[in-house]
mmCIF file of C-alpha atoms and ligand atoms in Angstrom:
data_model
loop_
_atom_site.group_PDB
_atom_site.id
_atom_site.type_symbol
_atom_site.label_atom_id
_atom_site.label_comp_id
_atom_site.label_asym_id
_atom_site.label_seq_id
_atom_site.Cartn_x
_atom_site.Cartn_y
_atom_site.Cartn_z
ATOM 1 C CA MET E 1 84.365 63.613 104.195
ATOM 2 C CA ARG E 2 85.389 67.498 104.300
ATOM 3 C CA LYS E 3 85.753 69.139 107.331
ATOM 4 C CA LYS E 4 83.253 72.236 107.719
ATOM 5 C CA VAL E 5 85.119 75.105 108.834
ATOM 6 C CA THR E 6 84.637 78.971 109.443
ATOM 7 C CA LEU E 7 87.518 80.641 107.418
ATOM 8 C CA ILE E 8 89.138 83.842 108.878
ATOM 9 C CA THR E 9 91.566 85.688 106.808
ATOM 10 C CA GLY E 10 93.915 88.522 108.339
ATOM 11 C CA ALA E 11 93.563 86.454 111.656
ATOM 12 C CA SER E 12 96.640 87.908 112.934
ATOM 13 C CA GLY E 13 95.393 91.516 112.804
ATOM 14 C CA GLU E 14 93.446 93.509 115.272
ATOM 15 C CA VAL E 15 90.023 92.550 114.452
ATOM 16 C CA GLY E 16 91.272 89.041 113.536
ATOM 17 C CA THR E 17 92.715 88.249 116.957
ATOM 18 C CA ALA E 18 89.464 89.614 118.804
ATOM 19 C CA LEU E 19 87.342 87.576 116.558
ATOM 20 C CA VAL E 20 89.142 84.476 116.746
ATOM 21 C CA GLU E 21 89.138 84.718 120.616
ATOM 22 C CA ARG E 22 85.280 85.158 120.718
ATOM 23 C CA LEU E 23 84.478 82.453 118.062
ATOM 24 C CA ALA E 24 86.894 80.081 119.854
ATOM 25 C CA ALA E 25 85.071 80.631 123.213
ATOM 26 C CA GLU E 26 81.759 79.938 121.798
ATOM 27 C CA GLY E 27 83.333 76.628 120.936
ATOM 28 C CA ASN E 28 80.828 75.351 118.614
ATOM 29 C CA ARG E 29 82.794 75.499 115.226
ATOM 30 C CA ARG E 30 86.039 74.412 113.584
ATOM 31 C CA ILE E 31 87.997 77.528 112.881
ATOM 32 C CA LEU E 32 90.560 77.771 110.067
ATOM 33 C CA THR E 33 92.644 80.944 110.201
ATOM 34 C CA MET E 34 95.314 82.397 107.920
ATOM 35 C CA ASP E 35 97.565 85.475 107.632
ATOM 36 C CA VAL E 36 100.976 86.361 105.999
ATOM 37 C CA HIS E 37 102.035 87.246 109.548
ATOM 38 C CA PRO E 38 102.993 84.780 112.131
ATOM 39 C CA GLU E 39 100.165 83.734 114.478
ATOM 40 C CA PRO E 40 100.116 85.975 117.758
ATOM 41 C CA ASP E 41 100.674 84.149 120.953
ATOM 42 C CA SER E 42 97.202 85.351 122.175
ATOM 43 C CA ILE E 43 95.167 83.181 119.814
ATOM 44 C CA LYS E 44 97.613 80.008 119.710
ATOM 45 C CA GLY E 45 95.760 76.717 119.741
ATOM 46 C CA MET E 46 92.245 78.356 119.161
ATOM 47 C CA SER E 47 92.457 77.380 115.530
ATOM 48 C CA THR E 48 94.157 75.525 112.685
ATOM 49 C CA PHE E 49 96.403 78.570 111.568
ATOM 50 C CA LEU E 50 98.293 78.673 108.093
ATOM 51 C CA GLN E 51 100.755 81.494 107.641
ATOM 52 C CA ALA E 52 99.938 82.184 103.914
ATOM 53 C CA ASP E 53 99.359 84.668 101.321
ATOM 54 C CA ILE E 54 95.651 85.129 100.331
ATOM 55 C CA LEU E 55 96.920 85.502 96.699
ATOM 56 C CA ASP E 56 98.320 82.030 96.705
ATOM 57 C CA LYS E 57 95.548 80.193 94.368
ATOM 58 C CA ASN E 58 97.152 76.724 95.015
ATOM 59 C CA LEU E 59 96.606 77.379 98.584
ATOM 60 C CA PHE E 60 92.752 77.720 97.965
ATOM 61 C CA SER E 61 92.669 74.596 95.742
ATOM 62 C CA ARG E 62 94.279 72.506 98.447
ATOM 63 C CA LEU E 63 91.864 74.027 101.169
ATOM 64 C CA VAL E 64 88.738 73.147 99.141
ATOM 65 C CA ALA E 65 89.884 69.630 98.789
ATOM 66 C CA GLU E 66 90.036 69.091 102.522
ATOM 67 C CA TYR E 67 87.543 71.525 104.005
ATOM 68 C CA GLU E 68 83.890 72.562 103.563
ATOM 69 C CA ILE E 69 83.751 76.305 104.029
ATOM 70 C CA GLU E 70 80.782 77.309 105.589
ATOM 71 C CA THR E 71 81.586 80.928 106.509
ATOM 72 C CA ILE E 72 84.320 83.332 105.549
ATOM 73 C CA TYR E 73 85.198 86.488 107.679
ATOM 74 C CA HIS E 74 87.551 88.284 105.182
ATOM 75 C CA LEU E 75 89.573 90.584 107.196
ATOM 76 C CA ALA E 76 92.896 90.705 105.398
ATOM 77 C CA ALA E 77 93.652 94.128 104.049
ATOM 78 C CA LEU E 78 96.259 96.782 103.818
ATOM 79 C CA LEU E 79 95.100 99.988 105.582
ATOM 80 C CA SER E 80 94.817 103.345 104.403
ATOM 81 C CA THR E 81 98.278 104.937 105.321
ATOM 82 C CA ARG E 82 100.000 101.749 104.329
ATOM 83 C CA ALA E 83 98.288 101.562 101.126
ATOM 84 C CA GLU E 84 99.397 104.951 100.022
ATOM 85 C CA PHE E 85 102.918 103.935 100.191
ATOM 86 C CA THR E 86 102.373 100.698 97.982
ATOM 87 C CA PRO E 87 99.163 101.345 96.221
ATOM 88 C CA GLU E 88 99.792 98.489 93.708
ATOM 89 C CA THR E 89 100.342 96.019 96.505
ATOM 90 C CA ALA E 90 97.164 97.365 98.288
ATOM 91 C CA HIS E 91 95.047 96.639 95.175
ATOM 92 C CA LYS E 92 96.386 93.207 94.777
ATOM 93 C CA VAL E 93 95.611 92.347 98.285
ATOM 94 C CA ASN E 94 92.523 94.354 98.852
ATOM 95 C CA VAL E 95 90.843 93.750 95.574
ATOM 96 C CA GLU E 96 92.360 90.863 93.831
ATOM 97 C CA GLY E 97 92.372 88.941 97.228
ATOM 98 C CA THR E 98 88.767 89.780 97.888
ATOM 99 C CA MET E 99 87.848 88.774 94.237
ATOM 100 C CA MET E 100 89.578 85.332 94.766
ATOM 101 C CA LEU E 101 87.790 84.717 97.875
ATOM 102 C CA LEU E 102 84.372 85.533 96.558
ATOM 103 C CA GLN E 103 85.078 83.198 93.530
ATOM 104 C CA LEU E 104 85.966 80.570 96.019
ATOM 105 C CA ALA E 105 82.796 81.249 98.255
ATOM 106 C CA ALA E 106 80.576 81.389 94.883
ATOM 107 C CA GLU E 107 82.075 77.830 93.875
ATOM 108 C CA GLN E 108 81.562 76.435 97.465
ATOM 109 C CA SER E 109 77.980 77.821 97.590
ATOM 110 C CA ALA E 110 77.203 76.038 94.345
ATOM 111 C CA TRP E 111 78.947 72.768 95.347
ATOM 112 C CA ARG E 112 77.238 72.665 98.642
ATOM 113 C CA GLY E 113 73.820 73.675 97.358
ATOM 114 C CA GLU E 114 73.778 76.291 100.188
ATOM 115 C CA PRO E 115 75.025 79.787 100.453
ATOM 116 C CA VAL E 116 78.487 80.423 101.938
ATOM 117 C CA LEU E 117 78.228 83.255 104.329
ATOM 118 C CA PHE E 118 80.814 85.971 103.360
ATOM 119 C CA MET E 119 81.406 88.536 106.193
ATOM 120 C CA PHE E 120 83.307 91.570 104.931
ATOM 121 C CA PRO E 121 84.496 94.612 107.103
ATOM 122 C CA SER E 122 84.520 97.917 105.229
ATOM 123 C CA SER E 123 85.475 101.305 106.727
ATOM 124 C CA ILE E 124 84.449 104.858 106.781
ATOM 125 C CA ALA E 125 87.440 105.263 104.340
ATOM 126 C CA VAL E 126 84.905 104.612 101.539
ATOM 127 C CA TYR E 127 83.749 108.208 102.355
ATOM 128 C CA GLY E 128 85.399 111.286 100.752
ATOM 129 C CA LEU E 129 84.088 114.604 102.018
ATOM 130 C CA PRO E 130 85.591 117.271 99.722
ATOM 131 C CA ASP E 131 86.371 120.037 102.386
ATOM 132 C CA LEU E 132 85.637 121.058 105.952
ATOM 133 C CA ASP E 133 82.474 122.965 105.226
ATOM 134 C CA THR E 134 80.943 119.891 103.580
ATOM 135 C CA LYS E 135 82.203 117.782 106.467
ATOM 136 C CA GLN E 136 80.441 119.997 109.009
ATOM 137 C CA ARG E 137 77.250 120.136 107.010
ATOM 138 C CA TYR E 138 77.084 116.368 106.296
ATOM 139 C CA SER E 139 78.168 115.403 109.788
ATOM 140 C CA ARG E 140 76.254 112.007 109.879
ATOM 141 C CA VAL E 141 76.457 110.263 106.395
ATOM 142 C CA ARG E 142 74.311 107.580 105.072
ATOM 143 C CA GLU E 143 75.780 104.555 103.336
ATOM 144 C CA TRP E 144 75.309 105.994 99.873
ATOM 145 C CA GLU E 145 76.402 109.507 100.522
ATOM 146 C CA TRP E 146 79.658 111.005 99.590
ATOM 147 C CA ASN E 147 81.111 107.585 98.216
ATOM 148 C CA TYR E 148 84.335 109.349 96.923
ATOM 149 C CA PRO E 149 87.154 107.825 98.601
ATOM 150 C CA THR E 150 90.255 109.761 98.314
ATOM 151 C CA THR E 151 92.618 106.710 99.241
ATOM 152 C CA MET E 152 93.533 103.585 97.507
ATOM 153 C CA TYR E 153 92.295 101.593 100.517
ATOM 154 C CA GLY E 154 88.871 103.461 100.572
ATOM 155 C CA CYS E 155 88.450 102.705 96.747
ATOM 156 C CA ASN E 156 89.545 99.221 97.351
ATOM 157 C CA LYS E 157 86.925 98.728 100.171
ATOM 158 C CA LEU E 158 84.166 100.484 98.128
ATOM 159 C CA TYR E 159 84.794 98.220 95.236
ATOM 160 C CA GLY E 160 85.013 95.112 97.617
ATOM 161 C CA GLU E 161 81.456 96.139 98.761
ATOM 162 C CA MET E 162 80.333 96.425 95.273
ATOM 163 C CA LEU E 163 81.851 93.108 94.200
ATOM 164 C CA GLY E 164 80.243 91.371 97.300
ATOM 165 C CA SER E 165 76.989 92.675 96.363
ATOM 166 C CA TYR E 166 77.275 91.652 92.678
ATOM 167 C CA PHE E 167 78.229 88.124 93.817
ATOM 168 C CA ASN E 168 75.313 88.086 96.307
ATOM 169 C CA LYS E 169 72.616 89.177 93.858
ATOM 170 C CA ASN E 170 73.797 89.132 90.231
ATOM 171 C CA TYR E 171 76.567 86.740 89.814
ATOM 172 C CA ARG E 172 76.056 84.765 86.435
ATOM 173 C CA GLN E 173 72.806 86.665 85.906
ATOM 174 C CA LEU E 174 72.463 85.670 82.281
ATOM 175 C CA ALA E 175 73.190 81.800 82.802
ATOM 176 C CA ALA E 176 70.289 79.505 82.014
ATOM 177 C CA GLU E 177 70.290 78.050 85.415
ATOM 178 C CA ARG E 178 71.353 80.343 88.304
ATOM 179 C CA PRO E 179 73.664 78.688 90.805
ATOM 180 C CA VAL E 180 73.058 78.987 94.632
ATOM 181 C CA MET E 181 74.673 82.291 95.458
ATOM 182 C CA LEU E 182 76.687 83.175 98.273
ATOM 183 C CA ASP E 183 75.229 85.441 101.041
ATOM 184 C CA PHE E 184 77.424 88.631 101.328
ATOM 185 C CA ARG E 185 77.168 90.858 104.488
ATOM 186 C CA CYS E 186 79.098 93.930 105.196
ATOM 187 C CA VAL E 187 79.804 96.234 108.188
ATOM 188 C CA ARG E 188 81.417 99.572 107.522
ATOM 189 C CA TYR E 189 83.596 100.338 110.633
ATOM 190 C CA PRO E 190 84.819 103.465 112.122
ATOM 191 C CA GLY E 191 88.207 103.731 113.491
ATOM 192 C CA LEU E 192 88.759 101.037 115.790
ATOM 193 C CA ILE E 193 90.382 101.002 119.356
ATOM 194 C CA SER E 194 91.705 97.864 121.142
ATOM 195 C CA ALA E 195 92.980 97.638 124.617
ATOM 196 C CA PHE E 196 95.062 94.721 123.560
ATOM 197 C CA THR E 197 96.717 95.418 120.186
ATOM 198 C CA VAL E 198 98.051 98.506 118.683
ATOM 199 C CA PRO E 199 97.306 99.050 114.971
ATOM 200 C CA THR E 200 99.688 99.649 112.152
ATOM 201 C CA GLY E 201 99.376 101.312 108.851
ATOM 202 C CA GLY E 202 95.882 102.993 109.434
ATOM 203 C CA THR E 203 95.194 106.763 109.786
ATOM 204 C CA SER E 204 92.827 106.492 112.492
ATOM 205 C CA ASP E 205 95.772 104.949 114.578
ATOM 206 C CA TYR E 206 96.413 108.110 116.614
ATOM 207 C CA ALA E 207 93.629 107.276 119.046
ATOM 208 C CA SER E 208 95.079 103.886 119.823
ATOM 209 C CA GLU E 209 98.568 105.238 119.782
ATOM 210 C CA MET E 210 97.700 108.000 122.160
ATOM 211 C CA ILE E 211 96.432 105.722 124.905
ATOM 212 C CA HIS E 212 98.963 102.920 124.604
ATOM 213 C CA ALA E 213 101.715 105.378 124.842
ATOM 214 C CA ALA E 214 100.401 107.051 127.776
ATOM 215 C CA ALA E 215 99.923 103.939 129.500
ATOM 216 C CA GLN E 216 103.553 103.222 129.074
ATOM 217 C CA GLY E 217 104.504 106.592 130.446
ATOM 218 C CA LYS E 218 105.405 107.909 127.110
ATOM 219 C CA ALA E 219 104.830 111.417 125.630
ATOM 220 C CA TYR E 220 102.963 111.412 122.230
ATOM 221 C CA THR E 221 102.737 113.589 119.281
ATOM 222 C CA CYS E 222 99.523 113.502 117.495
ATOM 223 C CA PHE E 223 99.651 113.685 113.701
ATOM 224 C CA VAL E 224 96.386 115.184 113.200
ATOM 225 C CA ARG E 225 94.902 118.648 114.601
ATOM 226 C CA GLU E 226 93.211 118.758 117.939
ATOM 227 C CA GLY E 227 89.873 119.555 116.479
ATOM 228 C CA LEU E 228 89.584 116.927 113.977
ATOM 229 C CA ALA E 229 86.584 114.462 114.553
ATOM 230 C CA ILE E 230 85.844 110.960 113.152
ATOM 231 C CA PRO E 231 83.897 108.110 114.531
ATOM 232 C CA PHE E 232 85.392 105.537 116.531
ATOM 233 C CA MET E 233 84.459 102.302 118.082
ATOM 234 C CA ALA E 234 85.621 99.844 120.884
ATOM 235 C CA MET E 235 86.923 96.674 119.532
ATOM 236 C CA PRO E 236 84.299 94.461 121.676
ATOM 237 C CA ASP E 237 81.548 96.501 119.707
ATOM 238 C CA ALA E 238 83.351 95.756 116.494
ATOM 239 C CA VAL E 239 83.368 92.089 116.991
ATOM 240 C CA ASP E 240 79.687 92.088 118.213
ATOM 241 C CA SER E 241 78.570 94.069 115.211
ATOM 242 C CA ILE E 242 79.912 91.683 112.592
ATOM 243 C CA LEU E 243 78.757 88.543 114.677
ATOM 244 C CA GLU E 244 75.343 90.204 114.994
ATOM 245 C CA LEU E 245 75.001 91.046 111.358
ATOM 246 C CA ALA E 246 76.448 87.260 110.718
ATOM 247 C CA THR E 247 73.578 85.821 112.500
ATOM 248 C CA ALA E 248 70.707 87.979 111.701
ATOM 249 C CA PRO E 249 67.961 86.411 109.640
ATOM 250 C CA ARG E 250 68.653 87.046 105.962
ATOM 251 C CA GLU E 251 64.980 88.145 105.269
ATOM 252 C CA LYS E 252 65.300 91.035 107.641
ATOM 253 C CA LEU E 253 68.388 92.387 105.859
ATOM 254 C CA ARG E 254 67.231 95.077 103.063
ATOM 255 C CA HIS E 255 71.072 95.994 102.370
ATOM 256 C CA GLN E 256 74.295 94.221 101.961
ATOM 257 C CA VAL E 257 76.395 97.034 103.642
ATOM 258 C CA TYR E 258 75.691 98.766 106.826
ATOM 259 C CA ASN E 259 77.192 101.445 108.781
ATOM 260 C CA VAL E 260 77.813 100.822 112.248
ATOM 261 C CA GLY E 261 78.561 103.642 114.648
ATOM 262 C CA ALA E 262 79.438 104.108 118.195
ATOM 263 C CA PHE E 263 80.789 107.630 119.028
ATOM 264 C CA SER E 264 82.320 110.477 117.516
ATOM 265 C CA ILE E 265 85.088 112.302 119.123
ATOM 266 C CA SER E 266 87.872 114.695 118.176
ATOM 267 C CA ALA E 267 91.638 114.196 118.786
ATOM 268 C CA GLY E 268 91.594 116.729 121.405
ATOM 269 C CA GLU E 269 88.804 115.078 123.374
ATOM 270 C CA ILE E 270 90.659 111.760 123.177
ATOM 271 C CA ARG E 271 93.769 113.650 124.623
ATOM 272 C CA ASP E 272 91.496 115.065 127.455
ATOM 273 C CA LEU E 273 90.143 111.251 128.439
ATOM 274 C CA VAL E 274 93.784 110.010 128.123
ATOM 275 C CA VAL E 275 95.204 112.741 130.292
ATOM 276 C CA LYS E 276 92.431 112.228 132.947
ATOM 277 C CA ALA E 277 93.298 108.375 133.070
ATOM 278 C CA PHE E 278 97.003 109.048 133.087
ATOM 279 C CA PRO E 279 97.851 112.328 134.680
ATOM 280 C CA GLY E 280 100.808 114.098 133.606
ATOM 281 C CA THR E 281 100.892 112.539 130.205
ATOM 282 C CA GLU E 282 102.561 114.737 127.613
ATOM 283 C CA ILE E 283 100.404 114.917 124.444
ATOM 284 C CA THR E 284 101.181 117.390 121.782
ATOM 285 C CA PHE E 285 99.730 118.106 118.285
ATOM 286 C CA GLN E 286 102.063 118.337 115.351
ATOM 287 C CA PRO E 287 99.742 117.721 112.115
ATOM 288 C CA ASP E 288 101.266 115.719 109.273
ATOM 289 C CA LEU E 289 99.229 117.722 106.669
ATOM 290 C CA LYS E 290 99.123 114.727 104.401
ATOM 291 C CA ARG E 291 97.873 112.203 106.827
ATOM 292 C CA GLN E 292 95.621 114.480 108.455
ATOM 293 C CA ASN E 293 93.917 115.286 104.977
ATOM 294 C CA ILE E 294 93.007 111.654 104.727
ATOM 295 C CA ALA E 295 91.347 111.530 108.182
ATOM 296 C CA GLU E 296 89.654 115.060 107.299
ATOM 297 C CA SER E 297 88.242 113.490 104.209
ATOM 298 C CA TRP E 298 86.254 111.026 106.509
ATOM 299 C CA PRO E 299 82.981 111.985 108.139
ATOM 300 C CA ILE E 300 82.457 113.301 111.664
ATOM 301 C CA ASP E 301 79.975 110.345 112.218
ATOM 302 C CA VAL E 302 78.009 107.769 110.582
ATOM 303 C CA ASP E 303 74.437 107.388 110.250
ATOM 304 C CA ASP E 304 73.695 103.811 111.186
ATOM 305 C CA SER E 305 69.875 103.740 111.392
ATOM 306 C CA ALA E 306 69.511 101.015 108.755
ATOM 307 C CA ALA E 307 71.625 98.603 110.909
ATOM 308 C CA ARG E 308 69.519 99.573 113.963
ATOM 309 C CA ARG E 309 66.330 99.000 112.172
ATOM 310 C CA ASP E 310 67.154 95.676 110.183
ATOM 311 C CA TRP E 311 69.253 93.750 112.557
ATOM 312 C CA GLY E 312 68.961 95.519 115.985
ATOM 313 C CA TRP E 313 72.448 97.217 116.087
ATOM 314 C CA GLU E 314 73.198 99.016 119.191
ATOM 315 C CA PRO E 315 76.680 99.771 120.534
ATOM 316 C CA LYS E 316 77.445 98.919 124.147
ATOM 317 C CA PHE E 317 80.384 101.345 124.444
ATOM 318 C CA ASP E 318 80.138 105.029 124.240
ATOM 319 C CA ALA E 319 83.283 107.202 124.639
ATOM 320 C CA VAL E 320 83.100 107.571 128.272
ATOM 321 C CA ARG E 321 82.401 103.947 128.876
ATOM 322 C CA THR E 322 85.016 102.659 126.195
ATOM 323 C CA PHE E 323 87.660 104.515 128.169
ATOM 324 C CA ALA E 324 86.397 103.731 131.859
ATOM 325 C CA GLU E 325 85.352 100.247 131.556
ATOM 326 C CA TYR E 326 87.217 98.861 128.521
ATOM 327 C CA LEU E 327 90.427 100.651 127.684
ATOM 328 C CA ILE E 328 91.847 101.924 131.056
ATOM 329 C CA PRO E 329 91.480 98.817 133.151
ATOM 330 C CA ASN E 330 92.796 96.586 130.476
ATOM 331 C CA ILE E 331 95.570 98.703 129.185
ATOM 332 C CA LYS E 332 96.756 99.386 132.667
ATOM 333 C CA LYS E 333 96.987 95.532 133.181
ATOM 334 C CA ARG E 334 98.678 95.089 130.071
ATOM 335 C CA TYR E 335 101.708 97.536 130.592
ATOM 336 C CA GLN E 336 101.859 96.810 134.520
HETATM 337 C C1 AKB G 1 92.566 103.116 108.780
HETATM 338 O O1 AKB G 1 92.781 104.156 109.513
HETATM 339 O O2 AKB G 1 93.068 102.770 107.611
HETATM 340 C C2 AKB G 1 91.623 102.113 109.403
HETATM 341 C C3 AKB G 1 89.991 102.425 108.844
HETATM 342 C C4 AKB G 1 89.521 103.615 109.303
HETATM 343 O O3 AKB G 1 89.587 101.725 108.167
HETATM 344 N N1 AKB G 1 91.527 102.152 110.712
#
């Protein structure tokens, strides 16, 4: 008999490690993880880990012979800055990888006679506000507004959302007999900040970089202007939101894609909180205009009222609590 598993792709990344820790602690499921990068020490022994490329088709045929995949958290992606250096590779990983996994989930759903739950993290990168005036005027965007991404990553995520919604509702819509379809659910994350990992390849990375540098007594030069504001979220809330959406009753969900918000903050306000926690830290602003333009095209905040209404989303960490109770104590311990 095939072993029932929850599959997590991109397990070695920031959200991946936090999610594996949380699911492993619950202890009620077998977890299969994969990543093209090695398994971080912090999650060793918590799952069956495969160091593999999600574009490896043979791997997936081998997997389905051995496992019954009940749930997929598809986290593997190339983030916004990195994707601009290698847009073709980003498209392969972010779009073709997602398509392959959706097909796998669709086949598994039909074979099991029960939907595979497919959880997909999207991003504020799907938005593209054309200028600062518009950014000010539409400061809390709803899911369907300003979906004009300016980056390859944003385009890839937006298309991933659409593909998932297609597989959820319209896959093989002209077939005489419709197969059982997968259950696709997506959270659109703001910039995420973790106390335990430092991101790579993103554009919202300045927030994490600033605080991790300060905790190590290093000076930091921020690559966006002081007044630039976008939404952020503490990692525990990011994990909560994807798990809460995963367990929400399907009949309550009116959408496939939900904004999730926590707090909006400018780079200067982050600097103030960091300097308060680590007095004497030297933080300066020297915008890299190209990277700044990417962050500038993202909204100041998101309207997440649909998530609050449909599945009771409520973040636990505002900016002050994120710093005081989550980041500062954990980061201090980490670098001591
Ligand atoms: C990035 O900066 O690319 C990511 C994101 C906002 O999705 N952190």
